[in-house]
PDB file of C-alpha atoms in Angstrom:
ATOM      1  CA  MET A  23     117.275  74.165 -21.600  1.00 46.00           C
ATOM      2  CA  PRO A  24     122.265  74.304 -22.212  1.00 52.00           C
ATOM      3  CA  MET A  25     121.519  71.725 -19.386  1.00 53.00           C
ATOM      4  CA  ILE A  26     119.479  68.705 -20.797  1.00 51.00           C
ATOM      5  CA  SER A  27     121.201  69.144 -24.151  1.00 51.00           C
ATOM      6  CA  THR A  28     124.628  68.747 -21.706  1.00 49.00           C
ATOM      7  CA  VAL A  29     123.264  65.880 -19.897  1.00 50.00           C
ATOM      8  CA  LEU A  30     122.600  64.234 -23.668  1.00 49.00           C
ATOM      9  CA  THR A  31     125.604  65.065 -25.593  1.00 45.00           C
ATOM     10  CA  THR A  32     127.455  63.639 -22.602  1.00 41.00           C
ATOM     11  CA  CYS A  33     126.089  60.572 -21.888  1.00 44.00           C
ATOM     12  CA  THR A  34     125.949  57.787 -23.817  1.00 39.00           C
ATOM     13  CA  VAL A  35     123.498  55.038 -22.713  1.00 43.00           C
ATOM     14  CA  VAL A  36     120.850  56.721 -20.283  1.00 46.00           C
ATOM     15  CA  GLY A  37     117.857  54.246 -18.943  1.00 50.00           C
ATOM     16  CA  ASN A  38     114.626  54.798 -19.410  1.00 55.00           C
ATOM     17  CA  ALA A  39     112.854  56.037 -16.269  1.00 60.00           C
ATOM     18  CA  VAL A  40     115.412  59.332 -17.260  1.00 60.00           C
ATOM     19  CA  THR A  41     115.448  59.449 -20.404  1.00 66.00           C
ATOM     20  CA  PHE A  42     111.089  60.407 -20.438  1.00 73.00           C
ATOM     21  CA  ASP A  43     111.564  62.205 -17.547  1.00 76.00           C
ATOM     22  CA  LEU A  44     113.876  64.171 -19.277  1.00 74.00           C
ATOM     23  CA  LEU A  45     111.594  64.136 -21.853  1.00 79.00           C
ATOM     24  CA  ARG A  46     108.728  65.590 -19.879  1.00 79.00           C
ATOM     25  CA  GLN A  47     110.400  68.581 -18.275  1.00 79.00           C
ATOM     26  CA  VAL A  48     111.425  69.470 -21.884  1.00 78.00           C
ATOM     27  CA  CYS A  49     108.043  69.041 -23.234  1.00 78.00           C
ATOM     28  CA  ALA A  50     106.992  71.052 -19.405  1.00 81.00           C
ATOM     29  CA  SER A  51     108.668  74.212 -20.077  1.00 81.00           C
ATOM     30  CA  ASP A  52     107.699  76.843 -21.031  1.00 79.00           C
ATOM     31  CA  THR A  53     109.745  77.500 -24.246  1.00 78.00           C
ATOM     32  CA  PRO A  54     110.484  74.015 -25.536  1.00 79.00           C
ATOM     33  CA  ASP A  55     113.187  72.860 -27.593  1.00 79.00           C
ATOM     34  CA  VAL A  56     112.063  70.977 -30.702  1.00 82.00           C
ATOM     35  CA  ASP A  57     115.419  69.442 -31.457  1.00 83.00           C
ATOM     36  CA  VAL A  58     116.139  68.065 -27.954  1.00 81.00           C
ATOM     37  CA  ILE A  59     112.741  66.349 -27.746  1.00 82.00           C
ATOM     38  CA  ASP A  60     113.160  64.729 -31.207  1.00 85.00           C
ATOM     39  CA  ARG A  61     116.792  63.820 -29.954  1.00 83.00           C
ATOM     40  CA  LEU A  62     115.386  62.611 -27.257  1.00 82.00           C
ATOM     41  CA  LEU A  63     112.293  60.188 -29.542  1.00 85.00           C
ATOM     42  CA  ARG A  64     115.227  58.535 -31.429  1.00 86.00           C
ATOM     43  CA  ASP A  65     116.462  56.851 -27.776  1.00 81.00           C
ATOM     44  CA  THR A  66     114.086  53.675 -27.888  1.00 81.00           C
ATOM     45  CA  ALA A  67     114.692  53.518 -24.444  1.00 78.00           C
ATOM     46  CA  VAL A  68     112.342  55.995 -23.883  1.00 81.00           C
ATOM     47  CA  ASP A  69     108.318  54.900 -24.469  1.00 85.00           C
ATOM     48  CA  PRO A  70     106.587  58.309 -24.844  1.00 87.00           C
ATOM     49  CA  SER A  71     103.170  56.903 -24.564  1.00 88.00           C
ATOM     50  CA  ALA A  72     104.738  56.129 -21.387  1.00 86.00           C
ATOM     51  CA  ASN A  73     102.071  57.064 -18.130  1.00 85.00           C
ATOM     52  CA  ASP A  74      98.780  56.942 -20.715  1.00 84.00           C
ATOM     53  CA  ASN A  75     100.230  58.964 -23.406  1.00 86.00           C
ATOM     54  CA  GLU A  76     101.229  62.218 -20.899  1.00 87.00           C
ATOM     55  CA  LEU A  77     103.425  63.808 -23.011  1.00 87.00           C
ATOM     56  CA  LEU A  78     100.195  63.906 -25.718  1.00 88.00           C
ATOM     57  CA  ARG A  79      97.140  64.390 -22.778  1.00 86.00           C
ATOM     58  CA  HIS A  80      99.931  67.693 -21.323  1.00 85.00           C
ATOM     59  CA  SER A  81     100.244  69.354 -24.965  1.00 87.00           C
ATOM     60  CA  CYS A  82      97.148  68.744 -25.762  1.00 85.00           C
ATOM     61  CA  MET A  83      96.203  70.696 -22.685  1.00 85.00           C
ATOM     62  CA  ARG A  84      98.748  73.057 -22.941  1.00 86.00           C
ATOM     63  CA  GLY A  85      97.831  74.326 -26.743  1.00 86.00           C
ATOM     64  CA  ARG A  86     100.951  72.587 -27.692  1.00 87.00           C
ATOM     65  CA  GLN A  87     100.387  71.857 -31.390  1.00 85.00           C
ATOM     66  CA  ASP A  88     103.875  71.854 -32.125  1.00 87.00           C
ATOM     67  CA  LEU A  89     104.538  68.758 -30.103  1.00 87.00           C
ATOM     68  CA  VAL A  90     101.697  67.607 -30.781  1.00 87.00           C
ATOM     69  CA  ARG A  91     102.259  67.025 -34.115  1.00 87.00           C
ATOM     70  CA  LEU A  92     106.394  65.993 -32.951  1.00 89.00           C
ATOM     71  CA  LEU A  93     104.957  63.767 -30.936  1.00 90.00           C
ATOM     72  CA  LEU A  94     101.782  61.848 -33.409  1.00 89.00           C
ATOM     73  CA  ARG A  95     104.880  61.328 -35.691  1.00 90.00           C
ATOM     74  CA  ASP A  96     105.823  58.703 -33.055  1.00 91.00           C
ATOM     75  CA  ALA A  97     104.390  55.469 -34.240  1.00 89.00           C
ATOM     76  CA  ARG A  98     104.801  54.300 -30.186  1.00 89.00           C
ATOM     77  CA  VAL A  99     102.205  56.741 -29.249  1.00 88.00           C
ATOM     78  CA  SER A 100      98.299  57.190 -30.038  1.00 81.00           C
ATOM     79  CA  ALA A 101      95.997  59.412 -30.426  1.00 77.00           C
ATOM     80  CA  ASN A 102      93.177  56.800 -29.656  1.00 74.00           C
ATOM     81  CA  ASN A 103      92.539  57.657 -26.124  1.00 63.00           C
ATOM     82  CA  GLY A 104      89.431  59.406 -24.629  1.00 62.00           C
ATOM     83  CA  LYS A 105      91.824  61.062 -22.357  1.00 63.00           C
ATOM     84  CA  ILE A 106      93.571  62.964 -25.729  1.00 64.00           C
ATOM     85  CA  LEU A 107      90.081  64.070 -26.614  1.00 60.00           C
ATOM     86  CA  LEU A 108      89.323  65.096 -22.988  1.00 63.00           C
ATOM     87  CA  ALA A 109      92.906  66.997 -23.189  1.00 60.00           C
ATOM     88  CA  CYS A 110      92.451  68.670 -26.736  1.00 67.00           C
ATOM     89  CA  GLU A 111      88.299  70.027 -25.424  1.00 65.00           C
ATOM     90  CA  LYS A 112      90.550  72.225 -22.902  1.00 58.00           C
TER      91      LYS A 112
END
């Protein structure tokens, strides 16, 4: 996780794909850093609902209520999706 924090600190402009990939990696880690996720979500270039709400679906499937809450606070993320309901059932 320190590498991601270093990248965020030293980069002033991060492309959308790179930023989303960082967000995906942080969310997928065993101990996701909520502060780093929050900082990435503040980047207007990143779309946390990308890939059909991939981050939300995976957070639901992993039972990560903290990440689900954080992602749902973002207006760009929507839980109105059949795939989200299926992920939450798992």
